[in-house]
Coordinates of C-alpha atoms and ligand atoms in Angstrom, one line a residue:
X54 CA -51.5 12.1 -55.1
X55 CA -55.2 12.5 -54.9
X56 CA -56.8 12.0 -51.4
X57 CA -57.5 8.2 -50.9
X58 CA -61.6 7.4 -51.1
X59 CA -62.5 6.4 -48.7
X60 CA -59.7 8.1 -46.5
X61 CA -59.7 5.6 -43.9
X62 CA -58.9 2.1 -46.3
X63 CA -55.7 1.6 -46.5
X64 CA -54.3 4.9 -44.2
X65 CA -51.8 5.2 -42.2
X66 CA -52.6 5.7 -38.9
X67 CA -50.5 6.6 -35.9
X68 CA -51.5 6.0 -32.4
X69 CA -50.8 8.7 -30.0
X70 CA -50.7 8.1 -26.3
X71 CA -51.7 12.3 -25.9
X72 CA -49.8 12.2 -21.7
X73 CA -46.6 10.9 -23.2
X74 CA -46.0 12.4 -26.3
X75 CA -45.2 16.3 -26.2
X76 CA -45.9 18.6 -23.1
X77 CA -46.4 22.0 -24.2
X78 CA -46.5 23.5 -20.5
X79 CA -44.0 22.0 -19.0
X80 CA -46.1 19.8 -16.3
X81 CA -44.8 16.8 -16.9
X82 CA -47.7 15.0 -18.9
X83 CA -48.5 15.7 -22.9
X84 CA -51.2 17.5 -24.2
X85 CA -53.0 18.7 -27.1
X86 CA -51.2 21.8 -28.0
X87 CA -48.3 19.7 -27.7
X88 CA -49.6 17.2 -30.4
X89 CA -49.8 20.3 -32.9
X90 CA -46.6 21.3 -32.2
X91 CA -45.6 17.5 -33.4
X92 CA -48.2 17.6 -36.7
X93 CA -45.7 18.7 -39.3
X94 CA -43.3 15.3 -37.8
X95 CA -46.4 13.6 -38.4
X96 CA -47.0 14.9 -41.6
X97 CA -43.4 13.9 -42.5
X98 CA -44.4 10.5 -41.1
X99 CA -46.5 9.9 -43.7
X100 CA -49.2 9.4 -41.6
X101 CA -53.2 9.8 -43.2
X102 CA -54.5 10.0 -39.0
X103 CA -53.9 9.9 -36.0
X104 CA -55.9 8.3 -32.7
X105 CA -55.7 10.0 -30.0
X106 CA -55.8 7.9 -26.5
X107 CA -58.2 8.7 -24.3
X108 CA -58.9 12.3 -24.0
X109 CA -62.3 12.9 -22.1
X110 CA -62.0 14.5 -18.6
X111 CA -61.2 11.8 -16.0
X112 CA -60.2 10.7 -12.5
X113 CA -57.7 8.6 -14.5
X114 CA -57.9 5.5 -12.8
X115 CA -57.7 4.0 -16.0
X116 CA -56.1 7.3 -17.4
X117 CA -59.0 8.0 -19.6
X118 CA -60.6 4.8 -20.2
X119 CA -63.1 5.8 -16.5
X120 CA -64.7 9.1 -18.6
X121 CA -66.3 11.5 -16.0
X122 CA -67.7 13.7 -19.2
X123 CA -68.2 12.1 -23.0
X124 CA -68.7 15.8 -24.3
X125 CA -65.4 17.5 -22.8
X126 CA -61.7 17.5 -22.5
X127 CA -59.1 16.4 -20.1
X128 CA -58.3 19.6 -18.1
X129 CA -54.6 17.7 -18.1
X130 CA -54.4 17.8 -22.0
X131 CA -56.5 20.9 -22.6
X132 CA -59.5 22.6 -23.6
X133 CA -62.5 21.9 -26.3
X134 CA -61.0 24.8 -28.1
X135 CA -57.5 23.2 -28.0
X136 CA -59.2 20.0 -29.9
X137 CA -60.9 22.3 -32.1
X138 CA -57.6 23.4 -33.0
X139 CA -55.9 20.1 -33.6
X140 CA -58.1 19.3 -35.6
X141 CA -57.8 21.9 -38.1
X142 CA -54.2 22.2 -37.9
X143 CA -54.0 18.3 -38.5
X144 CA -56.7 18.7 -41.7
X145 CA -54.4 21.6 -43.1
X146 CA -51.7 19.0 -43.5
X147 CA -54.7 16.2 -44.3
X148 CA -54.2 14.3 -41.4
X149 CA -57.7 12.7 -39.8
X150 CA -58.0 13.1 -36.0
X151 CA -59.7 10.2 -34.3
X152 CA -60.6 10.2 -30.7
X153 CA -60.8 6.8 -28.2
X154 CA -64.4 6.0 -27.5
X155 CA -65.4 4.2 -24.0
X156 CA -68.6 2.7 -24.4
X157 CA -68.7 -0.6 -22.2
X158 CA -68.1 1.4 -19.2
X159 CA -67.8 4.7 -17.6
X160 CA -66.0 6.2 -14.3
X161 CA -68.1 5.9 -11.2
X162 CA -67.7 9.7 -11.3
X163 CA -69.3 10.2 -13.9
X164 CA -73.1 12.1 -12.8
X165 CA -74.8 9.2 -14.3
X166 CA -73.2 6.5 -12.0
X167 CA -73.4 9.2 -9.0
X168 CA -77.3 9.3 -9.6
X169 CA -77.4 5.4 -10.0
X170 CA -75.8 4.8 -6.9
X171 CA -78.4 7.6 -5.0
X172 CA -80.7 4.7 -5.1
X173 CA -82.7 1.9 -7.1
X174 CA -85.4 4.2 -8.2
X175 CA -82.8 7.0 -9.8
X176 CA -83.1 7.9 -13.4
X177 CA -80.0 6.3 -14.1
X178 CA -80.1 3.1 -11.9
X179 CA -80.8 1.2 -15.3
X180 CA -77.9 2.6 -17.3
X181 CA -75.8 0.5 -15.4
X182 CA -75.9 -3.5 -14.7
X183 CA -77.0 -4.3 -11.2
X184 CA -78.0 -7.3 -9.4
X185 CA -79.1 -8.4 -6.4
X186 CA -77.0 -11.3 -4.3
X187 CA -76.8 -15.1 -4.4
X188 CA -78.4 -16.6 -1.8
X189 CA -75.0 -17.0 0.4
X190 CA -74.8 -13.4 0.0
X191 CA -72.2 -13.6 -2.3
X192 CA -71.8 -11.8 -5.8
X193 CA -74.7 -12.5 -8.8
X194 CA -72.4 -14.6 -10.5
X195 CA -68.4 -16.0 -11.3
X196 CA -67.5 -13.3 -13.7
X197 CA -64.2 -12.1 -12.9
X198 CA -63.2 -8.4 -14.0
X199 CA -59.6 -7.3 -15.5
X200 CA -57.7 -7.9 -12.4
X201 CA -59.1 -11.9 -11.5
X202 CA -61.2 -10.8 -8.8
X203 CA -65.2 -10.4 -8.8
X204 CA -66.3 -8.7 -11.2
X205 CA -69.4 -7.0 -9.0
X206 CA -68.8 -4.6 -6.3
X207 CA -71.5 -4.8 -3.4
X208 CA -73.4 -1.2 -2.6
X209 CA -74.6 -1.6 1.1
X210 CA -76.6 1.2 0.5
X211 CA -79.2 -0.7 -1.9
X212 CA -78.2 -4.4 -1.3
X213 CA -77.1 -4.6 -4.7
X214 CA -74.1 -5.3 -6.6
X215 CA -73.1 -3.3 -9.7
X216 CA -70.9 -4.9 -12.7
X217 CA -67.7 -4.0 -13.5
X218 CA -65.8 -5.9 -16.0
X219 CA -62.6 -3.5 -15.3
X220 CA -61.6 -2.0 -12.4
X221 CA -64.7 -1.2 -9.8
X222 CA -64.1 2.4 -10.6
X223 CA -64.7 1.3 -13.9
X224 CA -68.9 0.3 -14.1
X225 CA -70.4 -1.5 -17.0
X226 CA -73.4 0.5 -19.0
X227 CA -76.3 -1.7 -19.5
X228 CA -76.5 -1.8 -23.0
X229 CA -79.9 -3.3 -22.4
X230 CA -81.6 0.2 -21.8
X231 CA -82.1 2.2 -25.0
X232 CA -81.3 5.3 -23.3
X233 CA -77.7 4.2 -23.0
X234 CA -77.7 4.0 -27.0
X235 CA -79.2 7.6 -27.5
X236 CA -76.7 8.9 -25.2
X237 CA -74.0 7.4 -27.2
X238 CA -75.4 8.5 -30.8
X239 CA -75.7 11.8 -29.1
X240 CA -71.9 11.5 -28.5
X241 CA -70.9 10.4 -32.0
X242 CA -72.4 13.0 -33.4
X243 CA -70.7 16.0 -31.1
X244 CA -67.7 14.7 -31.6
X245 CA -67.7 14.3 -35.7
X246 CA -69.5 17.5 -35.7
X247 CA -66.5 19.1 -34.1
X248 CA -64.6 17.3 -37.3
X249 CA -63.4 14.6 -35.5
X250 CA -62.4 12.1 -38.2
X251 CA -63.9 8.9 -36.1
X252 CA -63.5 7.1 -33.2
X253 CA -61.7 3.7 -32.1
X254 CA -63.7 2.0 -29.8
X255 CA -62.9 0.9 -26.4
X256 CA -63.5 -2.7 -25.8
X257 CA -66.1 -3.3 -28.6
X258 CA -66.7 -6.8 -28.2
X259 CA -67.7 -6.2 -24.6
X260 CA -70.8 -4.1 -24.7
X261 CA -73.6 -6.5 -24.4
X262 CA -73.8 -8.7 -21.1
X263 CA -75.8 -11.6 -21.1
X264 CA -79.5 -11.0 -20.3
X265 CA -79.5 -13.7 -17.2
X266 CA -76.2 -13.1 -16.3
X267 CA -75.2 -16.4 -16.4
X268 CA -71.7 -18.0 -15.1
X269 CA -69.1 -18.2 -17.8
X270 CA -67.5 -21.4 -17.8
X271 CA -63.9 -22.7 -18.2
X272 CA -61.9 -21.8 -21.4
X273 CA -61.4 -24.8 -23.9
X274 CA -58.5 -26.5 -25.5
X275 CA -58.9 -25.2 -28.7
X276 CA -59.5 -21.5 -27.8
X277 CA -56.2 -19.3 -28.5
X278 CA -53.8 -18.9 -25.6
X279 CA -54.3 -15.1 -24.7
X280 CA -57.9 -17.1 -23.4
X281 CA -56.4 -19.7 -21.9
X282 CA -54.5 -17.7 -19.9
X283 CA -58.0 -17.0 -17.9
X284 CA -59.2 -18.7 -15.4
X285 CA -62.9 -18.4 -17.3
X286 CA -63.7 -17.6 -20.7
X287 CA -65.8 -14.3 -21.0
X288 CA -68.8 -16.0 -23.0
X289 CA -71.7 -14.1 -21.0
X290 CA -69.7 -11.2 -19.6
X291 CA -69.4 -9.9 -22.8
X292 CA -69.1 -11.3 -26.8
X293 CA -72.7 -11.6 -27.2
X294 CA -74.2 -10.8 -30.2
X295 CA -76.7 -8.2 -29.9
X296 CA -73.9 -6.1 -30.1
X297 CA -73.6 -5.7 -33.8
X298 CA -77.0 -4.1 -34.0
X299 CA -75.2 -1.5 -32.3
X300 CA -72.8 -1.2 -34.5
X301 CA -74.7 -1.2 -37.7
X302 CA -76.5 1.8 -36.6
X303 CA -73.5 3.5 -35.5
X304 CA -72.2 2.7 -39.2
X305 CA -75.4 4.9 -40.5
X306 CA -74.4 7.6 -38.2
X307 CA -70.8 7.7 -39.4
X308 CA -71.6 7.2 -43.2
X309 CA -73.7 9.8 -43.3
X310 CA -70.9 12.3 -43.0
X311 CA -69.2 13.7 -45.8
X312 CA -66.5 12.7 -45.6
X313 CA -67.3 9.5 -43.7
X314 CA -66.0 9.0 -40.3
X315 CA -64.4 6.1 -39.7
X316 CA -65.1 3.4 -36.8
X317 CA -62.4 0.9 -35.8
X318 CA -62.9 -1.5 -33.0
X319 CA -61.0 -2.5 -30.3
X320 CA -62.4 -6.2 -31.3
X321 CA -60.7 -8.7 -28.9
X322 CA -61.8 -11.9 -30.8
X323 CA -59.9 -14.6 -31.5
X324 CA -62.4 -16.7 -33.6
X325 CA -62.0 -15.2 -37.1
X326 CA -65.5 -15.9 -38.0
X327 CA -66.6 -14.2 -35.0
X328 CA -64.1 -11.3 -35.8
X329 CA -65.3 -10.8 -39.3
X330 CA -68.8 -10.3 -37.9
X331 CA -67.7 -6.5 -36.7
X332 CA -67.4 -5.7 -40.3
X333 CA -71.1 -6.7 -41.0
X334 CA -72.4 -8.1 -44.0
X335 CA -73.3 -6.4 -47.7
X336 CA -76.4 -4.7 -46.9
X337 CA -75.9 -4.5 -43.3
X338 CA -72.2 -3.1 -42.8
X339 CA -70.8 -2.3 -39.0
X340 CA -67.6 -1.4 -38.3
X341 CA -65.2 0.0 -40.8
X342 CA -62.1 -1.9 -39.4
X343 CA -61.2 -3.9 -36.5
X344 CA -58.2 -4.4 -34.6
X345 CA -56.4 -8.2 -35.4
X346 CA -55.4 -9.1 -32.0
X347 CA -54.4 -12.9 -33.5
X348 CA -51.7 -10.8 -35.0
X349 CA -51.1 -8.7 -32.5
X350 CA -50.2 -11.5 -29.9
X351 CA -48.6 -13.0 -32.8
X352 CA -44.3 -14.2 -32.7
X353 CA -42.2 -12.7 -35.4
X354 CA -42.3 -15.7 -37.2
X355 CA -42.8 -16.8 -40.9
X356 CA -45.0 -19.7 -40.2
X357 CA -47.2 -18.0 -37.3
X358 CA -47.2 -15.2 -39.3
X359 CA -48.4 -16.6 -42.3
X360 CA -51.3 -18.7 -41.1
X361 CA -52.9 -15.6 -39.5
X362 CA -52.6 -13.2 -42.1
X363 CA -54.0 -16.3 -44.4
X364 CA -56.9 -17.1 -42.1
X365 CA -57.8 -13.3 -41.2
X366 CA -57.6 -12.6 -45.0
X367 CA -59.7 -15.4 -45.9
X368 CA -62.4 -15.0 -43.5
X369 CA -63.2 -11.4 -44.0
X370 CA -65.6 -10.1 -45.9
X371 CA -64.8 -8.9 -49.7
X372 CA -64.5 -5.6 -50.0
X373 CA -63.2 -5.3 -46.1
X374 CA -60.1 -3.6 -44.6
X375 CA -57.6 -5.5 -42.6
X376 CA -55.7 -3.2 -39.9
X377 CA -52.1 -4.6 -39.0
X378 CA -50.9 -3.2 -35.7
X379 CA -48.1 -4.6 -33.4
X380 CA -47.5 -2.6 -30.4
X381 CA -50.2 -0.5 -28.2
X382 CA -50.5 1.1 -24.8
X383 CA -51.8 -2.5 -23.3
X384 CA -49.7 -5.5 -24.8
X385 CA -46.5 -3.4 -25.0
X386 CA -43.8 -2.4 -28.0
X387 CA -43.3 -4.6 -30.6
X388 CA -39.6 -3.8 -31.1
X389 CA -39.4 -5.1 -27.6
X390 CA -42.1 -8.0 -28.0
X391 CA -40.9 -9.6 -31.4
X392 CA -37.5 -8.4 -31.9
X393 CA -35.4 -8.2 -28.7
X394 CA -34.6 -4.7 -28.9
X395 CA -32.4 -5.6 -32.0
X396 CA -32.9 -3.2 -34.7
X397 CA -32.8 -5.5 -38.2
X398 CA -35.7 -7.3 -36.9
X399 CA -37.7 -4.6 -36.3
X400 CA -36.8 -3.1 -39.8
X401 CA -37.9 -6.9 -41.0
X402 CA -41.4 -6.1 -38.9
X403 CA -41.9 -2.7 -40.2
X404 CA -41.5 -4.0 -43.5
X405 CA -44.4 -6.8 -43.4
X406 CA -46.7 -4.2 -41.4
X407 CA -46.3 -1.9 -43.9
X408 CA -46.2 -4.4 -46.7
X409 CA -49.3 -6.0 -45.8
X410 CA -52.7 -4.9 -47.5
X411 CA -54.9 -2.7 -45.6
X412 CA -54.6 -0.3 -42.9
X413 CA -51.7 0.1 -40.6
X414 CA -51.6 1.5 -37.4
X415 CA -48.5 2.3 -35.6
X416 CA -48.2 3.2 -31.8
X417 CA -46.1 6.5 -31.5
X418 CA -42.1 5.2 -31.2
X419 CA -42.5 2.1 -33.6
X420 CA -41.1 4.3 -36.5
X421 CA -37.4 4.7 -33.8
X422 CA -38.0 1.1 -33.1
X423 CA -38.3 2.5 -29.2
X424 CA -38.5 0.1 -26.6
X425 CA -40.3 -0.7 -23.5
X426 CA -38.9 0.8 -20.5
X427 CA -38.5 -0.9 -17.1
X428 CA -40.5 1.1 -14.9
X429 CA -39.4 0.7 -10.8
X430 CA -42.2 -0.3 -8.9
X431 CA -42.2 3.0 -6.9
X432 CA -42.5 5.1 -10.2
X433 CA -45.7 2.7 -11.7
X434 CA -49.1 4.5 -12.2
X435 CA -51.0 2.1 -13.7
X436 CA -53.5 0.8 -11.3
X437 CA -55.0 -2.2 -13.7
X438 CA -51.2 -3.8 -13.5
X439 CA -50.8 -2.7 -9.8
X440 CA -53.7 -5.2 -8.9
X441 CA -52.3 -7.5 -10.9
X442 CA -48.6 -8.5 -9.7
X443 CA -47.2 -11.1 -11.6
X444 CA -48.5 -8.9 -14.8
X445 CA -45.5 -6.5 -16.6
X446 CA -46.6 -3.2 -15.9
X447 CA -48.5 -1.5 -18.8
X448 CA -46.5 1.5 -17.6
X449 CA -43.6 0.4 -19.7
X450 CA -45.1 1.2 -22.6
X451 CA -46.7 4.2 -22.1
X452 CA -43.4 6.3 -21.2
X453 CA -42.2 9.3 -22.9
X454 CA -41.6 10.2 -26.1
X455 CA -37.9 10.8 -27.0
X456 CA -37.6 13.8 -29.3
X457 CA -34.3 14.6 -28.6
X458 CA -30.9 14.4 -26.9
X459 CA -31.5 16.7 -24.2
X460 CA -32.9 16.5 -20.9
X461 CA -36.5 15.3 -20.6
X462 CA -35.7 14.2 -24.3
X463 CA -37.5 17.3 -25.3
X464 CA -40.8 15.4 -24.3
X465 CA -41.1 18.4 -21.7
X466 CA -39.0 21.2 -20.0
X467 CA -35.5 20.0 -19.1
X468 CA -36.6 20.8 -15.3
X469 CA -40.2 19.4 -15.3
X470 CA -40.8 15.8 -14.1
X471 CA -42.1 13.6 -16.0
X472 CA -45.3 11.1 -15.6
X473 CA -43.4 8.5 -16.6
X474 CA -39.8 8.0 -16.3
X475 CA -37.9 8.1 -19.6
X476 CA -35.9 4.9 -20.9
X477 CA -32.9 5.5 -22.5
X478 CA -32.7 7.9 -25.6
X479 CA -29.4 8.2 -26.2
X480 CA -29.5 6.8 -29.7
X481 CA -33.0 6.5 -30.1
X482 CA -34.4 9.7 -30.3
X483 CA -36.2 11.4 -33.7
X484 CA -33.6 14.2 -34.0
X485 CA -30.4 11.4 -34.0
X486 CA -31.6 9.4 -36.0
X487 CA -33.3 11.9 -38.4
X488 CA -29.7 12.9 -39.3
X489 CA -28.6 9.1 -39.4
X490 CA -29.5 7.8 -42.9
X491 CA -29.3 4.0 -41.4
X492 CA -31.7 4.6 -38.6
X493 CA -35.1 2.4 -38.0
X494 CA -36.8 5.9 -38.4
X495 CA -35.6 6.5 -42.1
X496 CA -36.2 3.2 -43.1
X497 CA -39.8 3.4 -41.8
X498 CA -39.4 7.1 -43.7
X499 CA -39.0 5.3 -46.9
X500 CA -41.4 2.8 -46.6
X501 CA -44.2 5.7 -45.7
X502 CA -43.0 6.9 -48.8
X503 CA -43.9 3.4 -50.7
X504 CA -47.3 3.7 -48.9
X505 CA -48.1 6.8 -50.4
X506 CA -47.7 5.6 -53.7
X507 CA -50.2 3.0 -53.1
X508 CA -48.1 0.0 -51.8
X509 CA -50.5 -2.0 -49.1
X510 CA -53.2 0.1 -51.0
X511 CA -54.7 -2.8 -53.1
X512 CA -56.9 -4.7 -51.4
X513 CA -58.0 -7.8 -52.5
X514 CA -54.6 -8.6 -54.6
X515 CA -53.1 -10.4 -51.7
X516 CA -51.2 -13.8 -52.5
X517 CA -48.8 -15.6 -50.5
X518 CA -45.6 -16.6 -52.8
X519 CA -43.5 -19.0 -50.2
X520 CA -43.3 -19.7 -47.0
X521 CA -41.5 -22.0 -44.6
X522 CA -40.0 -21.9 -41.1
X523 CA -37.4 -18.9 -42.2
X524 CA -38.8 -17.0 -45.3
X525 CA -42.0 -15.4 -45.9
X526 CA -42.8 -14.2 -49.3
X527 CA -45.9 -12.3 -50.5
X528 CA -46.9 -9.9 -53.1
X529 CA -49.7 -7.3 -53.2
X530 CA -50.3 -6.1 -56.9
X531 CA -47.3 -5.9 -58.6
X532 CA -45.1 -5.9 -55.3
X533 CA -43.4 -8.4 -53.5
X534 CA -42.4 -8.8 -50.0
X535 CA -39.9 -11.3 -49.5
X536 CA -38.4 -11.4 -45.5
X537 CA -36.4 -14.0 -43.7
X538 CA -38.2 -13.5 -39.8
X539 CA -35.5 -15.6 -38.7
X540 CA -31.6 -15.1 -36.7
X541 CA -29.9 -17.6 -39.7
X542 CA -29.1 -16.8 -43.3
X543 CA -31.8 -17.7 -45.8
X544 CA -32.9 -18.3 -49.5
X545 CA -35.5 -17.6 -51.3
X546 CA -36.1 -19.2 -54.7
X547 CA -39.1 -17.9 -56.8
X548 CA -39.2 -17.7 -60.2
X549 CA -41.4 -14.6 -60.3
X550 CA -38.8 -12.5 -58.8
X551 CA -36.3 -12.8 -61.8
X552 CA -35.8 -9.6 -63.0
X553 CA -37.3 -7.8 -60.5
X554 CA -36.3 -4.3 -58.9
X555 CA -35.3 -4.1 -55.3
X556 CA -37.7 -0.7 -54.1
X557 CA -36.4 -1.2 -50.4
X558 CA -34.1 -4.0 -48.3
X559 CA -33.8 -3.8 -45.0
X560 CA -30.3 -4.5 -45.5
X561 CA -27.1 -2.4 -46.9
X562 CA -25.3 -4.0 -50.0
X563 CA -28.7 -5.4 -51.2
X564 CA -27.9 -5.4 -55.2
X565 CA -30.8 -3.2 -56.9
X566 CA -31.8 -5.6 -59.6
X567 CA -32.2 -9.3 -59.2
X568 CA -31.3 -11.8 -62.4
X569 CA -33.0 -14.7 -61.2
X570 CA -34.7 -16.5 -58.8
X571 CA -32.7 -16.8 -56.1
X572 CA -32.8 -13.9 -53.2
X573 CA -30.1 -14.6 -50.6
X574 CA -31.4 -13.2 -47.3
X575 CA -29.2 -12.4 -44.4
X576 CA -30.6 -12.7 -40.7
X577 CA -33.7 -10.7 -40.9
X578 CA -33.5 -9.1 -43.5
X579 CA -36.5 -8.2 -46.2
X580 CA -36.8 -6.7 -49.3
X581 CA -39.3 -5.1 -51.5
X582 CA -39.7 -6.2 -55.1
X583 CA -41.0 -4.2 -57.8
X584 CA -42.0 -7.5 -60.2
X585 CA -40.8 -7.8 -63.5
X586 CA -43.9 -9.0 -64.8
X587 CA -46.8 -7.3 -62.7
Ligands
NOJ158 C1 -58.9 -1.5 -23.4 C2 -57.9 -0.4 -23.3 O1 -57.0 -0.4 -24.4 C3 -57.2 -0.5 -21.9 O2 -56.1 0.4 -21.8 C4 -58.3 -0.3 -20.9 O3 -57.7 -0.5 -19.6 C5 -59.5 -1.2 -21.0 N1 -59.9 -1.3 -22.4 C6 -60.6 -0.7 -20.2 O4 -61.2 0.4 -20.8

């Protein structure tokens, strides 16, 4: 086929978390030269690119997310020349390698945070946001940072406090000061100049902070749940608009590669309108893509399902690309999420992720429908969920990849130990079911195949067929997706699909042509219909 222009609308993309996915040395943690030892699985894969969690050097308080050096690599997963590498390896088999970009914040070991703290009259004091206390002597205001406490951590040494929207290892940038920006444009450009394919960004809503740091108030009735859940909704802390002139420049930057690098937000927005913002308007484009996190926090469920891809497709912009993504290293595996472990409903999943127009991004072990993994308390290392007991652990979705049958799953050296504790991978594992023609991982095989050919590829051509609390039934071009997200038998009756040709069912014993309307669906399953009349 020829290469897809632009690369980036409608790709593939495949999320690697780089410490869990294949240690080449045997220390226990994934690395770079371990992720090209795994390109030519990827390749297989069908994967267009992959995103690379964080990979800067760090003190890993947030494993990557508190950078300590934008311009550098994680001793832990290697060496500049070891990305260098990848990414030439990865573009022999035309697979894009985009890195995690932490803009809102940095580590406070990174030198500029060292020389802000040295004193209010350091170079750097402004690249960060500091004010000075209430009048009690409490903090500037009632923002609240990632774990529900204060979002501001007091420094006796100047009287002041500094912001932190994360973890106080974790300081905001002050977006306000246009050094902050050059530093960041320097960044872009280091990186794609090294070929790096494009960046997702790291909390992109967040960068701005209100300019009078005013208190956020209570979350409303009407705002989605994942808000609710808060105890304040972060209007001033971050959300603010100046942010997309930001973004529009950064869109210049990336454009003016050849090929063009590709920018896809971490947008945590639940207002659509709001959310199609990040793609910018007609003369005045942003972001390439943004992550849906309505969909994300979605159910497996035809109704749910429906209204979000219908609202989020409605309220883009023409021309944009949607990304569909269910699992990550934050909100956990969507095998475990939607589909209680039970493989026909995650085939049913991976069928309308891959079914659905625009760009897809998996999280590495979506395509063996792996699972979360209870992690003891003793063995946890991440120290966001630490502070926050009560919270399941992030840590249970970040464990190793399982490769294999043998010890360490072939994720490391059968004697190393592990970061993370492995689940189990008896069954679940690439080799077993590489050699098991009914496995999740060749039926995602075939579907990759389907994208390839363009399926999910036409933008635009989405229309919803059917849907009611069972079935859910729509076609892109001249393909149907017809799926029962539901534990009960089902019908579908639509007079388009007569004489149609089944492409892919979830399902063994699915006839291959169907004579008229009617599709009988068993629990959770989906097929794929090639429409008789396009
Ligand atoms: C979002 C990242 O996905 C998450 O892992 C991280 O803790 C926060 N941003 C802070 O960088």
């Amino acid at each position: 086929m020829a290469p897809r222009t632009p690369w980036w609308r409608g790709a593939t993309v495949y999320q690697i978390y780089v410490r869990s996915w294949r240690d080449s040395n045997g220390d226990g943690v994934g690395d770079l030269p371990g992720v090209v030892d795994g390109l030519d699985y990827l390749r297989w894969l069908g994967m267009d690119a992959i995103w690379l969690s964080p990979t800067m050097p760090s003190p890993n308080t947030d494993f990557g997310y508190d950078v300590s050096d934008y311009l550098d690599v994680h001793p832990e997963l290697g060496t500049l020349q070891d990305m260098d590498r990848l990414v030439e390896e990865a573009g022999r088999r035309q697979i894009k390698v985009m890195l995690d970009l932490v803009p809102n914040h940095t580590s406070d070991a990174h030198p500029w945070f060292v020389d802000a703290l040295s004193g209010p009259s350091s170079a750097h004091r402004s690249y960060y946001v500091w004010a000075p206390p209430k009048a009690d002597g409490g903090p500037p205001n009632n923002w609240l940072d990632a774990t529900g406490a204060p979002a501001w951590t007091f420094d006796e040494a100047s009287g002041e406090f500094y912001l932190h929207n994360f973890l106080p290892t974790q300081p905001d940038l002050n977006w306000w000061d246009t050094r902050v920006h050059a530093e960041f444009e320097h960044i872009l450009r280091f990186w794609f100049d090294r070929g790096v394919a494009g960046f997702r960004i790291d909390v992109a809503h967040g960068l701005y902070k209100d300019a009078e740091l005013r208190d956020n108030p209570p979350p409303r009735d009407d705002d989605h749940p994942a808000v609710r859940s808060g105890r304040l909704r972060p209007e001033y802390s971050s959300h603010r608009p100046e942010v997309h002139d930001v973004y529009a420049r950064w869109r210049q930057i990336a454009d003016g590669y050849e090929p063009g690098r590709a920018l896809l937000g971490e947008t945590w927005e639940f207002d659509y309108e709001r959310f199609a913002r990040f793609y910018g308007v007609d003369d005045r484009p942003e972001l390439h893509m943004g992550f849906n996190f309505p969909f994300v926090l979605s159910e497996l469920r035809a109704p749910e399902m429906a209204k979000i891809a219908n609202e989020t497709l409605g309220a883009l912009p023409r021309g944009a690309t949607p990304v569909w993504t269910a699992s990550n290293h934050d909100v956990g595996r969507f095998p475990t999420r939607w589909c209680d472990d039970e493989d026909d409903a995650t085939r049913a999943a991976l069928l309308v992720l891959a079914s659905l127009p625009g760009t897809l991004v998996l999280y590495y072990g979506d395509e063996l429908g792996m699972a979360d993994v209870d992690v003891a308390a003793q063995d946890q290392r991440d120290e966001m969920s630490i502070a926050r007991p009560g919270h399941p652990s992030r840590d249970r979705c970040r464990t190793p990849m399982p490769w294999s049958r043998e010890p360490n799953a072939g994720f490391s050296s059968p004697t190393a130990r592990p970061w993370l504790p492995l689940g189990d991978y008896t069954h679940k594992n690439v080799r077993t079911e590489q050699a098991d023609p009914s496995s999740v991982l060749n039926f995602w095989h075939r579907l990759a195949e389907l994208r390839r050919q363009g399926l999910a590829g036409a933008l635009g051509a989405w229309q919803q067929l059917a849907q009611d609390d069972q079935v859910w039934a729509y076609r892109v071009g001249g393909t149907a997706t017809v799926v029962n997200l539901s534990a009960e038998p089902a019908r579908c009756r639509l007079a388009q699909l007569a004489g149609g040709h089944v492409l892919v069912s979830t399902h063994a014993g699915q006839p291959a042509e169907l004579t008229g309307p009617d599709v009988d669906l068993q629990p959770w399953q989906g097929v794929l219909v090639a429409l008789a009349t396009p």
